XYZ file of C-alpha atoms in Angstrom:
401
model
C 70.651 23.158 14.718
C 68.207 19.944 14.198
C 64.991 22.363 13.676
C 66.618 24.459 11.786
C 67.686 21.640 9.192
C 63.929 20.813 9.048
C 62.974 24.028 8.196
C 65.528 24.292 5.492
C 64.196 20.879 3.953
C 60.506 21.710 4.205
C 61.232 24.853 2.196
C 62.576 22.489 -0.515
C 59.456 20.220 -0.872
C 57.207 23.342 -0.084
C 58.306 24.365 -3.552
C 58.719 20.787 -4.648
C 54.816 20.597 -4.187
C 54.107 24.311 -5.345
C 55.361 23.125 -9.042
C 52.925 20.182 -8.879
C 50.163 21.902 -7.523
C 50.509 25.085 -10.221
C 49.066 22.287 -13.026
C 48.472 18.610 -11.652
C 44.511 20.151 -10.779
C 44.163 21.940 -13.971
C 45.742 19.677 -16.242
C 42.562 17.405 -17.478
C 40.319 20.606 -18.139
C 43.181 22.475 -19.546
C 43.662 19.576 -22.076
C 39.702 19.678 -22.870
C 39.855 23.139 -23.267
C 43.030 22.427 -26.077
C 39.861 20.561 -28.002
C 41.213 17.209 -27.456
C 39.135 13.634 -27.365
C 39.394 10.961 -24.562
C 41.520 8.821 -26.149
C 44.280 11.737 -26.401
C 43.700 13.135 -23.168
C 44.410 9.784 -21.659
C 47.596 9.942 -23.728
C 48.724 13.432 -22.441
C 48.127 12.191 -18.991
C 50.335 9.171 -19.796
C 52.946 11.001 -20.135
C 53.485 11.894 -16.583
C 53.673 8.056 -15.369
C 55.502 7.175 -18.324
C 58.235 9.908 -17.745
C 58.132 8.089 -13.588
C 58.786 4.958 -15.347
C 61.797 6.103 -17.044
C 63.863 9.113 -15.620
C 63.707 8.403 -11.806
C 65.286 5.549 -11.683
C 68.208 7.030 -13.997
C 68.431 9.712 -11.153
C 68.813 7.549 -8.258
C 71.479 5.610 -9.385
C 73.536 9.098 -10.184
C 72.247 10.307 -7.178
C 73.465 7.063 -5.114
C 76.516 7.136 -6.884
C 77.974 9.986 -8.881
C 76.441 13.275 -7.932
C 75.332 15.326 -4.832
C 71.414 15.141 -4.422
C 71.468 18.770 -3.746
C 72.892 19.600 -7.072
C 70.850 16.573 -9.076
C 67.738 18.528 -7.905
C 68.690 21.810 -8.595
C 69.506 20.870 -12.339
C 66.853 19.172 -12.779
C 64.284 21.698 -11.134
C 66.312 24.470 -13.963
C 65.364 22.093 -16.379
C 61.668 21.644 -15.488
C 61.236 25.423 -15.426
C 62.487 25.667 -18.846
C 60.396 23.113 -20.654
C 57.240 24.455 -18.778
C 57.458 27.438 -20.183
C 58.668 26.099 -23.827
C 54.840 23.650 -24.017
C 53.202 26.977 -22.941
C 52.750 28.454 -25.826
C 51.764 24.257 -28.005
C 48.605 24.096 -28.626
C 48.427 20.765 -31.464
C 47.927 17.273 -29.861
C 51.064 15.969 -31.267
C 53.689 18.833 -30.826
C 52.262 19.346 -27.047
C 52.342 15.917 -25.858
C 56.189 15.897 -27.340
C 57.121 18.776 -25.114
C 55.066 17.762 -22.161
C 56.535 14.325 -22.352
C 60.165 16.328 -22.546
C 59.442 18.414 -19.093
C 58.014 15.418 -17.385
C 60.916 13.591 -17.430
C 63.229 16.283 -16.177
C 60.418 16.617 -13.060
C 59.990 13.320 -12.450
C 62.359 12.492 -10.521
C 62.020 15.309 -8.151
C 60.031 14.678 -5.392
C 61.662 10.753 -4.793
C 65.172 12.952 -4.719
C 63.989 15.304 -2.359
C 62.858 12.707 -0.317
C 65.463 10.817 -0.132
C 67.838 13.902 0.605
C 65.448 14.283 3.350
C 65.468 11.190 5.006
C 69.841 10.898 4.618
C 69.903 14.210 6.764
C 67.081 13.728 9.559
C 68.196 12.161 12.058
C 64.936 9.721 12.860
C 63.143 9.584 9.444
C 59.581 7.641 10.842
C 59.793 10.983 13.262
C 60.868 13.782 11.205
C 60.130 12.902 7.973
C 56.299 13.596 8.161
C 56.909 17.421 9.094
C 59.021 17.858 6.395
C 56.833 16.189 3.919
C 54.213 18.315 5.713
C 55.699 21.236 3.763
C 55.475 19.507 0.344
C 51.362 19.180 0.791
C 51.528 23.052 1.893
C 53.141 23.555 -1.487
C 51.039 21.741 -3.751
C 48.171 24.083 -1.493
C 49.829 26.808 -2.318
C 50.573 26.089 -5.531
C 47.064 25.071 -6.642
C 46.134 28.357 -4.978
C 48.695 30.192 -6.446
C 47.214 29.231 -10.302
C 43.623 30.372 -9.033
C 44.719 34.250 -7.419
C 46.516 34.382 -11.057
C 43.648 33.637 -13.170
C 41.485 35.872 -10.659
C 43.476 38.732 -11.433
C 44.705 38.115 -14.981
C 41.428 36.300 -16.435
C 43.707 34.143 -17.845
C 43.383 30.478 -19.156
C 44.957 26.903 -17.586
C 47.738 26.929 -19.658
C 49.026 29.716 -17.346
C 49.097 26.614 -15.504
C 52.812 26.138 -16.935
C 53.802 29.675 -16.575
C 53.386 29.241 -12.995
C 54.922 26.221 -12.593
C 58.238 27.326 -14.585
C 58.788 30.268 -11.970
C 58.874 27.594 -9.238
C 60.658 25.457 -10.843
C 63.477 28.152 -11.182
C 62.626 29.344 -7.946
C 63.602 25.517 -6.488
C 66.157 25.312 -8.688
C 67.767 28.313 -6.715
C 67.300 27.184 -3.705
C 68.288 23.723 -3.674
C 71.797 25.063 -3.709
C 71.698 25.769 -0.089
C 70.692 22.392 1.241
C 72.932 20.420 3.054
C 75.739 18.420 0.863
C 74.354 14.997 0.472
C 77.338 13.287 -1.344
C 76.986 9.897 -3.254
C 77.622 6.389 -1.461
C 79.830 4.581 -3.376
C 79.259 0.371 -3.233
C 82.742 -1.230 -1.983
C 81.700 -3.785 -4.657
C 80.626 -1.796 -7.590
C 77.167 -3.112 -7.650
C 74.826 -0.721 -9.026
C 72.659 1.321 -7.154
C 69.616 -0.105 -9.356
C 70.750 -3.144 -9.219
C 70.442 -3.132 -5.171
C 66.917 -1.244 -4.745
C 65.415 -4.011 -7.697
C 67.283 -6.902 -5.393
C 64.402 -5.816 -2.874
C 61.680 -7.871 -5.262
C 63.473 -10.795 -5.035
C 61.965 -11.007 -1.021
C 58.448 -12.228 -1.782
C 56.598 -9.669 1.189
C 58.579 -7.195 0.077
C 57.274 -7.598 -3.707
C 53.587 -8.307 -2.773
C 54.099 -4.914 -0.925
C 55.047 -3.030 -4.450
C 52.302 -5.121 -6.669
C 49.674 -3.975 -4.048
C 51.068 -0.301 -4.287
C 50.890 -0.516 -7.955
C 47.104 -1.824 -7.697
C 46.496 0.439 -5.331
C 47.538 3.782 -7.624
C 46.035 1.739 -10.851
C 42.865 2.809 -9.525
C 43.565 5.489 -7.531
C 45.076 7.683 -10.585
C 40.545 7.817 -11.594
C 41.136 11.204 -8.430
C 43.612 12.742 -10.618
C 43.013 12.215 -14.025
C 38.843 12.342 -14.160
C 38.000 14.147 -10.758
C 38.714 18.046 -11.948
C 36.300 16.707 -15.100
C 33.085 15.517 -12.887
C 33.765 18.421 -10.114
C 33.522 20.619 -12.985
C 30.262 19.072 -14.430
C 28.999 18.876 -11.074
C 29.116 22.597 -10.818
C 32.557 24.058 -9.621
C 33.361 26.512 -11.047
C 36.783 26.691 -13.469
C 38.645 29.402 -10.649
C 37.531 27.456 -7.838
C 38.559 24.242 -8.473
C 42.208 24.479 -7.861
C 41.195 25.722 -4.697
C 38.545 22.920 -4.051
C 41.108 20.199 -4.562
C 42.994 21.883 -2.639
C 41.300 20.718 0.479
C 42.438 17.620 0.262
C 45.705 18.356 0.502
C 44.962 20.877 4.010
C 43.573 18.031 5.392
C 46.508 15.982 4.000
C 48.692 18.434 6.396
C 47.089 17.696 9.612
C 47.084 13.926 8.787
C 50.825 14.004 8.103
C 51.330 15.792 11.470
C 49.903 12.705 13.016
C 51.391 10.301 10.963
C 54.407 9.838 13.309
C 51.978 8.659 16.381
C 49.241 6.373 13.290
C 52.746 4.974 12.229
C 53.780 4.119 15.588
C 50.869 3.310 17.260
C 49.851 0.762 14.075
C 52.555 0.155 12.684
C 53.089 0.113 8.933
C 50.600 -2.555 7.870
C 47.851 -0.816 10.134
C 48.582 2.573 8.819
C 48.612 1.410 5.134
C 45.336 -0.252 6.086
C 43.721 2.959 6.511
C 44.906 4.319 3.455
C 44.008 2.000 1.215
C 40.194 1.809 2.831
C 39.791 5.580 2.600
C 40.955 5.294 -1.151
C 37.962 3.072 -1.620
C 35.692 4.823 0.722
C 36.126 8.368 -1.416
C 35.121 6.817 -4.910
C 32.170 5.550 -3.064
C 31.072 9.110 -2.022
C 31.113 9.769 -5.102
C 29.666 7.448 -6.630
C 26.778 8.266 -4.797
C 27.256 11.993 -5.045
C 23.751 13.710 -5.144
C 24.975 17.292 -3.507
C 27.907 19.102 -2.744
C 28.690 17.523 0.664
C 29.737 14.257 -0.483
C 31.565 15.907 -3.286
C 33.635 17.685 -0.357
C 34.347 15.087 1.275
C 35.553 12.636 -1.353
C 38.151 15.609 -1.455
C 38.758 16.016 1.768
C 39.424 12.600 2.308
C 43.100 12.480 0.157
C 44.659 13.174 3.083
C 44.122 10.183 5.059
C 44.633 8.424 1.437
C 47.895 9.929 0.820
C 49.231 10.053 4.161
C 48.526 6.979 4.661
C 48.856 4.853 2.066
C 51.862 6.682 -0.251
C 53.982 8.472 2.803
C 53.674 5.526 5.466
C 55.066 3.696 2.313
C 58.285 5.908 1.709
C 59.353 5.818 5.028
C 58.202 2.011 5.165
C 61.048 1.712 1.772
C 63.198 3.841 3.168
C 63.586 1.482 6.710
C 63.773 -1.774 4.498
C 65.907 -0.943 1.517
C 69.935 -1.045 1.596
C 71.660 1.953 2.453
C 73.940 2.447 -0.205
C 70.562 2.643 -2.361
C 68.012 4.423 -0.668
C 67.468 6.931 -3.415
C 66.923 4.163 -6.131
C 65.036 2.576 -3.713
C 62.754 5.762 -3.575
C 62.587 5.835 -7.518
C 61.522 2.106 -7.879
C 58.756 2.525 -5.568
C 57.827 6.049 -8.081
C 58.595 3.820 -10.847
C 55.622 0.862 -9.424
C 53.599 3.141 -8.076
C 53.706 6.991 -9.605
C 54.682 5.088 -12.864
C 53.232 1.664 -13.502
C 50.071 2.367 -11.845
C 49.657 5.832 -13.326
C 49.945 4.617 -16.182
C 47.631 1.968 -16.771
C 45.413 3.889 -14.099
C 44.807 6.345 -16.745
C 44.095 4.451 -19.691
C 41.432 2.026 -17.519
C 39.336 5.018 -16.235
C 39.171 6.263 -20.031
C 38.156 3.158 -21.000
C 35.610 2.817 -17.990
C 34.778 6.801 -19.101
C 34.182 5.999 -22.144
C 32.066 2.654 -21.268
C 29.677 4.944 -19.168
C 29.550 7.324 -21.508
C 25.528 7.560 -22.845
C 24.280 10.211 -25.110
C 27.602 12.660 -24.394
C 27.401 12.373 -20.785
C 29.605 10.675 -18.383
C 27.373 8.335 -15.663
C 30.008 9.014 -12.992
C 27.754 7.218 -10.346
C 28.905 4.001 -12.615
C 32.552 5.234 -13.342
C 33.548 5.719 -9.779
C 32.345 2.500 -8.407
C 34.641 0.735 -10.541
C 37.721 2.055 -8.564
C 35.854 1.569 -5.056
C 35.417 -2.040 -5.387
C 38.665 -2.267 -6.773
C 40.232 -0.579 -3.677
C 38.395 -2.543 -1.707
C 39.473 -5.872 -3.191
C 43.399 -4.874 -2.882
C 42.143 -3.970 0.960
C 41.302 -7.517 1.590
C 44.504 -8.991 -0.187
C 46.570 -7.303 1.957
C 45.167 -7.021 5.472
C 45.427 -11.153 4.552
C 48.389 -11.572 3.167
C 50.885 -8.388 4.027
C 53.132 -9.433 6.405
C 56.180 -6.097 7.072
C 59.593 -6.631 7.936
C 61.984 -4.531 10.968
C 64.966 -4.257 8.885
C 66.893 -3.917 5.562
C 65.770 -6.427 2.806
C 69.309 -7.495 2.847
C 69.575 -8.361 6.202
C 68.280 -11.021 8.283
C 65.380 -9.734 9.866
C 61.951 -11.527 10.879
C 58.596 -10.426 10.088
C 57.171 -8.219 12.316
C 53.361 -9.032 13.359
């Protein structure tokens, strides 16, 4: 029964990943295809983290206090599909930003809600969740390659990413209704789930943890925001871009499957430190890349970056958060990392790319040194200052070594 439960939750995570995989890798070149400039591209990309700063907390409050999580995920997926279809034919800058932002507002809570839903139903999150989360990564790979196959068969344009993503979102909306009933857990004192989750930040160690993860994403956003453009300028074909980017998700699956062992042996601090180090290394690879192997190596490092830093952080936050605010705690993490970090990171890398553009050509080697050094600095602070907790923040618990 436990294996069957993991399969059901894993399939839902697979569909969530497939939705993102269909549009995320090709969004920057699609915006270029629309004829947008660097600042306009930064604004469009910023709609994703801005939405992540707004809607996940509201969705987390709803899931923790008012609605069954699986029904909320279904509704959000339905709205995502409809709005993706609506954004596809739009070509003007302002109309596209508005339509895409609306789609992101309902799509942004999907992964935090799916994560919380899985963790609430699994017997042992640290042991069982990595396998379920690996299905999300497989979904991302499948969505990216499905788009590549679609473009190869139809000879379509990058805007078809919104069509494919919309179809996958509607599929997720239907499937989510079959998941285990996960009702809200109301606080007997009437306290809001958002307030309970935000109260974690009164603990200095937890506040430092969230702040450092924000900084990692501030620099790490460069990979998503400008990586596809860099690869295209380095000779990667339009049809092969999604497939190449999916190499990172393939390695992520391997690392995620090993995550229970890594987490158990090295703990939260050691595991996350490896992830941050991989972020720095990948940007150093790109800054010195003069041939194809370093390009692919940096992409392949995504597995270590994301699994050891982001997914391990998800498990750690679920371990230390209040038991009646688990959805809101994941949403708070999403706000700090996927929201605020991505939002400011988009503009940071846009400014860096503009600063190092000479004669219309971006000096990518100099661009990538900025996030490489930035992530290295974050790693140093993390190693020297962070001490993980053993139990929930709202309960007395000694710090772990």
